[in-house]
Amino acid sequence: MPDMSRSEDAAAVNALRSATMRLARRIKHQRVDESLSPTEMSVLGTLSRCGSATPGELARKEHVQPPSMTRIVAMLEGKGLVRMEPHPGDRRQKVVTRTELADEVLEASRRKRNAWLAELIGQLDEEDWARLRAAAPVLEKLAHL
Amino acid sequence: MPDMSRSEDAAAVNALRSATMRLARRIKHQRVDESLSPTEMSVLGTLSRCGSATPGELARKEHVQPPSMTRIVAMLEGKGLVRMEPHPGDRRQKVVTRTELADEVLEASRRKRNAWLAELIGQLDEEDWARLRAAAPVLEKLAHL
DNA sequence: TATTGTTATACTCTATAACTATA
DNA sequence: TATAGTTATAGAGTATAACAATA
């Protein structure tokens, strides 16, 4: 396991943190649909990963309070991006499912952001890109830990 | 230069984008001072990198409208985190400078986030960490392009 | 006349508290 | 009595429009 008492390692952690934050901020600016708030997009992303979910589950996953999720989900439903269905077996709950339109919006968003990032990466040399490519799966692992 | 027509490269770009966004979101949650908004912290970070700046410059760098920056800077001044001085040579403008207290807050924030990230990285094996360490400077380069 | 910064005002997003329906 | 979701209301953060001071 890595030993953070080494100062080069501490410096690498610092570089990683700072670069990740800054890069993420720039990626976030690349929005395909200005009419969807970041959280609304994020909810669609969560639904894409997890399939369907109840409003309560979504609120917990997005770190948002239940009343806020009520509003967000109602907005998404109004835009035709999710469907609300009764929960089978518990009539208090509801099930939120994304529509095909939502998949299209998500795909368009991914495409735009990937294109922007690819453009940026195009300015690196082969060696740097090879290092980045090797680290991509590690970053993914880290993001899911 | 990288060739994005290769599908493995496109997949790596996608992984990079998604992992960066998710990791950044988790780092952002590690806040040392709940009384400072993300943008306020960000302004302090900008002042730390660029030294002093006028409200107009800060508004452009933070992608915020001038009236919003007026409010933010006033808030930071009220908290003793920045000083406002007259601009030498143009009496319309002002110069915003961070205080020593701001440096302390920034340092504490960096420490907390680095510690959190180091903890996460501690769960990787040596090989993964070596890949990540090698990519850190490339990510930095990318974030500043 | 153009530019910098501010004031006044409105909108968006989210939170807390109180309520309804179901378990 | 506890839980899922909603309604009502308030607060934070940002935007646009109109204004003052200076270039």
Short mmCIF file of C-alpha atoms (C1' of nucleotides) in Angstrom, two decimals:
data_model
loop_
_atom_site.label_atom_id
_atom_site.label_comp_id
_atom_site.label_asym_id
_atom_site.label_seq_id
_atom_site.Cartn_x
_atom_site.Cartn_y
_atom_site.Cartn_z
CA MET A 1 0.00 0.00 0.00
CA PRO A 2 1.17 3.56 -0.69
CA ASP A 3 3.11 5.33 2.04
CA MET A 4 2.03 8.93 2.39
CA SER A 5 4.89 9.87 4.66
CA ARG A 6 7.07 10.13 1.55
CA SER A 7 6.99 13.76 0.52
CA GLU A 8 6.89 12.95 -3.21
CA ASP A 9 3.75 10.95 -2.57
CA ALA A 10 2.18 13.79 -0.62
CA ALA A 11 3.00 16.14 -3.49
CA ALA A 12 1.42 13.73 -5.96
CA VAL A 13 -1.76 13.58 -3.87
CA ASN A 14 -1.90 17.36 -3.79
CA ALA A 15 -1.40 17.59 -7.56
CA LEU A 16 -4.05 14.96 -8.12
CA ARG A 17 -6.58 16.76 -5.95
CA SER A 18 -6.01 20.16 -7.44
CA ALA A 19 -5.98 18.95 -11.07
CA THR A 20 -9.09 16.82 -10.55
CA MET A 21 -11.05 19.73 -9.10
CA ARG A 22 -10.03 22.16 -11.80
CA LEU A 23 -10.58 19.75 -14.67
CA ALA A 24 -13.99 18.77 -13.32
CA ARG A 25 -15.03 22.40 -13.12
CA ARG A 26 -14.12 22.91 -16.76
CA ILE A 27 -15.91 19.74 -17.87
CA LYS A 28 -18.98 20.85 -15.94
CA HIS A 29 -19.15 24.03 -17.96
CA GLN A 30 -19.68 21.97 -21.12
CA ARG A 31 -23.44 21.66 -20.90
CA VAL A 32 -25.58 20.34 -23.72
CA ASP A 33 -28.91 21.49 -22.30
CA GLU A 34 -28.90 24.74 -20.38
CA SER A 35 -32.46 24.12 -19.23
CA LEU A 36 -31.41 21.20 -17.02
CA SER A 37 -29.79 22.01 -13.69
CA PRO A 38 -26.64 20.09 -12.65
CA THR A 39 -28.63 18.10 -10.08
CA GLU A 40 -31.31 17.22 -12.63
CA MET A 41 -28.60 15.90 -14.96
CA SER A 42 -27.04 14.06 -12.05
CA VAL A 43 -30.34 12.37 -11.20
CA LEU A 44 -30.63 11.18 -14.79
CA GLY A 45 -27.08 9.83 -14.53
CA THR A 46 -27.95 7.97 -11.34
CA LEU A 47 -31.06 6.51 -12.95
CA SER A 48 -28.91 5.45 -15.88
CA ARG A 49 -26.52 3.59 -13.59
CA CYS A 50 -29.07 2.14 -11.16
CA GLY A 51 -32.13 1.65 -13.34
CA SER A 52 -35.26 2.75 -11.49
CA ALA A 53 -35.36 4.21 -7.99
CA THR A 54 -37.79 5.72 -5.50
CA PRO A 55 -37.67 9.47 -4.76
CA GLY A 56 -36.27 8.67 -1.31
CA GLU A 57 -33.44 6.59 -2.73
CA LEU A 58 -32.61 9.34 -5.22
CA ALA A 59 -32.57 11.96 -2.46
CA ARG A 60 -30.09 9.88 -0.47
CA LYS A 61 -27.86 9.20 -3.47
CA GLU A 62 -27.77 12.84 -4.53
CA HIS A 63 -27.31 14.12 -0.99
CA VAL A 64 -30.44 16.22 -1.26
CA GLN A 65 -33.44 16.49 1.09
CA PRO A 66 -36.67 14.65 0.13
CA PRO A 67 -38.71 17.81 -0.62
CA SER A 68 -36.02 18.97 -3.03
CA MET A 69 -36.13 15.64 -4.81
CA THR A 70 -39.90 15.92 -5.10
CA ARG A 71 -39.40 19.18 -6.99
CA ILE A 72 -36.58 17.86 -9.16
CA VAL A 73 -38.48 14.72 -10.11
CA ALA A 74 -41.62 16.73 -10.90
CA MET A 75 -39.54 18.98 -13.14
CA LEU A 76 -38.01 16.00 -14.93
CA GLU A 77 -41.44 14.45 -15.38
CA GLY A 78 -42.76 17.72 -16.82
CA LYS A 79 -39.90 17.67 -19.36
CA GLY A 80 -40.69 14.08 -20.32
CA LEU A 81 -37.41 12.75 -18.95
CA VAL A 82 -38.79 10.41 -16.28
CA ARG A 83 -41.98 8.46 -15.65
CA MET A 84 -43.60 8.02 -12.21
CA GLU A 85 -45.18 4.67 -11.42
CA PRO A 86 -46.78 3.23 -8.30
CA HIS A 87 -44.52 1.07 -6.16
CA PRO A 88 -45.54 -2.59 -6.32
CA GLY A 89 -46.17 -3.68 -2.74
CA ASP A 90 -45.92 -0.32 -0.91
CA ARG A 91 -48.51 2.25 -1.87
CA ARG A 92 -46.65 5.04 -0.05
CA GLN A 93 -43.71 4.84 -2.41
CA LYS A 94 -43.29 5.65 -6.09
CA VAL A 95 -40.90 4.38 -8.72
CA VAL A 96 -39.03 6.83 -10.94
CA THR A 97 -37.88 5.53 -14.33
CA ARG A 98 -36.03 7.43 -17.03
CA THR A 99 -37.51 7.69 -20.52
CA GLU A 100 -35.80 7.15 -23.88
CA LEU A 101 -35.57 10.92 -24.19
CA ALA A 102 -33.49 10.94 -21.01
CA ASP A 103 -31.11 8.41 -22.53
CA GLU A 104 -30.73 10.63 -25.57
CA VAL A 105 -30.01 13.69 -23.42
CA LEU A 106 -27.47 11.74 -21.37
CA GLU A 107 -25.78 10.41 -24.47
CA ALA A 108 -25.62 13.87 -26.04
CA SER A 109 -24.12 15.26 -22.84
CA ARG A 110 -21.49 12.51 -22.67
CA ARG A 111 -20.64 13.04 -26.32
CA LYS A 112 -20.19 16.78 -25.94
CA ARG A 113 -18.02 16.48 -22.85
CA ASN A 114 -15.94 13.65 -24.28
CA ALA A 115 -15.38 15.65 -27.45
CA TRP A 116 -14.27 18.66 -25.45
CA LEU A 117 -11.92 16.53 -23.32
CA ALA A 118 -10.57 14.69 -26.37
CA GLU A 119 -9.80 18.05 -27.96
CA LEU A 120 -7.82 19.02 -24.86
CA ILE A 121 -6.03 15.67 -24.76
CA GLY A 122 -5.17 16.11 -28.43
CA GLN A 123 -2.71 18.78 -27.33
CA LEU A 124 -0.67 16.29 -25.28
CA ASP A 125 2.17 14.24 -26.70
CA GLU A 126 1.97 10.44 -27.04
CA GLU A 127 3.95 9.74 -23.89
CA ASP A 128 1.71 11.88 -21.69
CA TRP A 129 -1.38 10.34 -23.21
CA ALA A 130 -0.04 6.85 -22.56
CA ARG A 131 0.44 7.74 -18.87
CA LEU A 132 -3.06 9.15 -18.67
CA ARG A 133 -4.59 6.13 -20.40
CA ALA A 134 -2.84 3.80 -17.97
CA ALA A 135 -4.20 5.79 -15.03
CA ALA A 136 -7.78 6.06 -16.26
CA PRO A 137 -8.94 2.70 -14.82
CA VAL A 138 -7.23 3.53 -11.52
CA LEU A 139 -9.05 6.84 -11.34
CA GLU A 140 -12.30 5.00 -11.97
CA LYS A 141 -11.51 2.56 -9.17
CA LEU A 142 -10.72 5.47 -6.86
CA ALA A 143 -13.93 7.29 -7.74
CA HIS A 144 -15.99 4.25 -6.76
CA LEU A 145 -14.17 3.30 -3.55
CA MET B 1 -0.55 13.35 -30.80
CA PRO B 2 -3.34 11.02 -29.58
CA ASP B 3 -5.73 9.65 -32.17
CA MET B 4 -9.29 9.57 -30.86
CA SER B 5 -10.58 7.46 -33.71
CA ARG B 6 -9.22 4.43 -31.87
CA SER B 7 -12.07 3.06 -29.80
CA GLU B 8 -9.83 2.20 -26.83
CA ASP B 9 -8.79 5.83 -26.72
CA ALA B 10 -12.39 7.00 -26.84
CA ALA B 11 -13.19 4.62 -23.98
CA ALA B 12 -10.26 5.99 -21.97
CA VAL B 13 -11.49 9.55 -22.51
CA ASN B 14 -14.94 8.55 -21.33
CA ALA B 15 -13.53 6.83 -18.24
CA LEU B 16 -11.36 9.82 -17.50
CA ARG B 17 -14.26 12.24 -17.75
CA SER B 18 -16.61 10.19 -15.63
CA ALA B 19 -14.04 9.38 -12.92
CA THR B 20 -12.84 12.99 -12.75
CA MET B 21 -16.37 14.31 -12.27
CA ARG B 22 -17.26 11.78 -9.60
CA LEU B 23 -14.01 12.10 -7.69
CA ALA B 24 -14.25 15.90 -7.75
CA ARG B 25 -17.75 15.76 -6.35
CA ARG B 26 -16.56 13.64 -3.44
CA ILE B 27 -13.54 15.87 -2.76
CA LYS B 28 -15.83 18.91 -2.81
CA HIS B 29 -17.88 17.41 0.01
CA GLN B 30 -14.80 17.57 2.26
CA ARG B 31 -15.23 21.13 3.49
CA VAL B 32 -13.23 22.60 6.33
CA ASP B 33 -15.38 25.69 6.82
CA GLU B 34 -19.11 25.29 6.24
CA SER B 35 -19.61 29.04 6.50
CA LEU B 36 -17.75 29.66 3.23
CA SER B 37 -19.60 28.96 -0.01
CA PRO B 38 -17.83 27.04 -2.80
CA THR B 39 -17.45 30.22 -4.85
CA GLU B 40 -16.04 32.13 -1.91
CA MET B 41 -13.45 29.38 -1.41
CA SER B 42 -12.77 29.42 -5.13
CA VAL B 43 -12.15 33.18 -5.10
CA LEU B 44 -9.64 32.73 -2.30
CA GLY B 45 -7.96 30.01 -4.37
CA THR B 46 -7.76 32.31 -7.37
CA LEU B 47 -6.29 35.09 -5.24
CA SER B 48 -3.78 32.58 -3.92
CA ARG B 49 -2.67 31.67 -7.44
CA CYS B 50 -2.81 35.15 -8.99
CA GLY B 51 -1.98 37.42 -6.07
CA SER B 52 -4.24 40.49 -6.06
CA ALA B 53 -7.02 41.16 -8.56
CA THR B 54 -9.80 43.66 -9.22
CA PRO B 55 -13.45 42.62 -8.69
CA GLY B 56 -13.94 42.65 -12.46
CA GLU B 57 -11.03 40.28 -13.04
CA LEU B 58 -12.31 37.96 -10.33
CA ALA B 59 -15.80 37.96 -11.85
CA ARG B 60 -14.36 36.94 -15.23
CA LYS B 61 -12.13 34.24 -13.75
CA GLU B 62 -14.94 32.73 -11.67
CA HIS B 63 -17.48 33.00 -14.49
CA VAL B 64 -19.76 35.09 -12.32
CA GLN B 65 -21.45 38.43 -13.09
CA PRO B 66 -19.93 41.63 -11.60
CA PRO B 67 -22.79 42.30 -9.13
CA SER B 68 -22.39 38.79 -7.73
CA MET B 69 -18.67 39.35 -7.24
CA THR B 70 -19.42 42.60 -5.43
CA ARG B 71 -21.49 40.61 -2.95
CA ILE B 72 -18.96 37.79 -2.61
CA VAL B 73 -16.04 40.13 -2.06
CA ALA B 74 -18.03 42.14 0.51
CA MET B 75 -18.77 38.88 2.35
CA LEU B 76 -15.10 37.87 2.31
CA GLU B 77 -14.09 41.32 3.54
CA GLY B 78 -16.61 41.07 6.37
CA LYS B 79 -15.05 37.77 7.39
CA GLY B 80 -11.57 39.27 7.36
CA LEU B 81 -10.42 37.11 4.45
CA VAL B 82 -9.67 39.87 1.94
CA ARG B 83 -8.71 43.54 2.01
CA MET B 84 -10.00 46.16 -0.43
CA GLU B 85 -7.59 48.85 -1.58
CA PRO B 86 -7.86 51.67 -4.10
CA HIS B 87 -6.42 50.93 -7.52
CA PRO B 88 -3.25 52.93 -8.19
CA GLY B 89 -3.87 54.86 -11.39
CA ASP B 90 -7.57 54.15 -11.97
CA ARG B 91 -9.91 55.44 -9.32
CA ARG B 92 -12.87 53.45 -10.68
CA GLN B 93 -11.24 50.14 -9.85
CA LYS B 94 -10.37 48.46 -6.57
CA VAL B 95 -7.76 45.89 -5.68
CA VAL B 96 -8.73 42.79 -3.70
CA THR B 97 -5.97 41.13 -1.67
CA ARG B 98 -6.24 38.06 0.51
CA THR B 99 -5.26 38.26 4.20
CA GLU B 100 -3.10 35.90 6.23
CA LEU B 101 -6.29 34.42 7.63
CA ALA B 102 -7.29 33.49 4.08
CA ASP B 103 -3.99 31.67 3.62
CA GLU B 104 -4.66 29.73 6.81
CA VAL B 105 -8.17 28.77 5.69
CA LEU B 106 -6.86 27.69 2.27
CA GLU B 107 -4.08 25.64 3.82
CA ALA B 108 -6.50 23.94 6.23
CA SER B 109 -8.82 23.12 3.34
CA ARG B 110 -6.00 21.65 1.26
CA ARG B 111 -4.80 19.60 4.22
CA LYS B 112 -8.23 18.16 4.92
CA ARG B 113 -8.88 17.25 1.30
CA ASN B 114 -5.43 15.80 0.78
CA ALA B 115 -5.81 13.69 3.91
CA TRP B 116 -9.16 12.39 2.69
CA LEU B 117 -7.76 11.58 -0.75
CA ALA B 118 -4.63 9.98 0.71
CA GLU B 119 -6.86 7.76 2.83
CA LEU B 120 -8.68 6.65 -0.32
CA ILE B 121 -5.44 6.10 -2.21
CA GLY B 122 -4.18 4.02 0.70
CA GLN B 123 -6.64 1.36 -0.39
CA LEU B 124 -4.93 0.95 -3.77
CA ASP B 125 -2.04 -1.44 -4.38
CA GLU B 126 1.47 -0.22 -5.22
CA GLU B 127 1.11 -0.79 -8.95
CA ASP B 128 -2.08 1.29 -9.23
CA TRP B 129 -0.56 4.04 -7.15
CA ALA B 130 2.52 4.10 -9.39
CA ARG B 131 0.28 4.57 -12.44
CA LEU B 132 -1.64 7.35 -10.73
CA ARG B 133 1.54 9.09 -9.58
CA ALA B 134 2.92 8.99 -13.10
CA ALA B 135 -0.29 10.55 -14.44
CA ALA B 136 -0.59 13.30 -11.84
CA PRO B 137 1.63 15.82 -13.65
CA VAL B 138 -0.18 15.08 -16.91
CA LEU B 139 -3.53 15.76 -15.26
CA GLU B 140 -2.13 19.04 -13.97
CA LYS B 141 -0.97 19.97 -17.46
CA LEU B 142 -4.40 19.10 -18.81
CA ALA B 143 -6.21 21.13 -16.18
CA HIS B 144 -4.22 24.22 -17.12
CA LEU B 145 -4.39 23.91 -20.92
"C1'" DT C 1 -19.05 57.89 -24.77
"C1'" DA C 2 -17.15 53.62 -22.60
"C1'" DT C 3 -15.90 51.20 -18.49
"C1'" DT C 4 -15.83 49.82 -13.38
"C1'" DG C 5 -18.26 48.89 -9.75
"C1'" DT C 6 -22.63 49.24 -7.03
"C1'" DT C 7 -27.67 49.17 -5.77
"C1'" DA C 8 -32.29 47.35 -6.41
"C1'" DT C 9 -34.89 43.58 -7.61
"C1'" DA C 10 -36.18 38.92 -9.23
"C1'" DC C 11 -35.28 34.09 -10.14
"C1'" DT C 12 -33.41 29.36 -9.16
"C1'" DC C 13 -32.23 25.87 -6.14
"C1'" DT C 14 -32.34 23.86 -1.75
"C1'" DA C 15 -33.64 23.54 3.17
"C1'" DT C 16 -36.80 23.08 7.34
"C1'" DA C 17 -41.36 22.41 9.26
"C1'" DA C 18 -45.85 20.82 9.01
"C1'" DC C 19 -49.17 17.74 6.69
"C1'" DT C 20 -51.29 13.38 4.29
"C1'" DA C 21 -51.43 8.65 3.27
"C1'" DT C 22 -49.88 4.13 4.06
"C1'" DA C 23 -47.27 0.52 6.78
"C1'" DT D 1 -46.18 4.82 15.94
"C1'" DA D 2 -43.02 5.05 11.99
"C1'" DT D 3 -42.12 5.93 7.17
"C1'" DA D 4 -42.64 7.93 2.12
"C1'" DG D 5 -43.79 11.62 -0.10
"C1'" DT D 6 -45.81 16.30 -0.51
"C1'" DT D 7 -47.05 21.23 0.47
"C1'" DA D 8 -45.86 25.72 2.37
"C1'" DT D 9 -42.46 28.79 3.42
"C1'" DA D 10 -37.76 30.70 4.04
"C1'" DG D 11 -32.87 31.29 2.93
"C1'" DA D 12 -28.65 31.23 0.02
"C1'" DG D 13 -26.63 32.36 -4.26
"C1'" DT D 14 -26.77 34.33 -8.65
"C1'" DA D 15 -28.73 37.09 -12.52
"C1'" DT D 16 -30.49 41.31 -15.01
"C1'" DA D 17 -31.45 46.24 -15.15
"C1'" DA D 18 -30.60 50.75 -13.74
"C1'" DC D 19 -27.33 53.94 -11.65
"C1'" DA D 20 -22.90 56.57 -10.03
"C1'" DA D 21 -18.20 57.65 -10.62
"C1'" DT D 22 -14.26 57.84 -13.40
"C1'" DA D 23 -11.66 57.24 -17.85
#
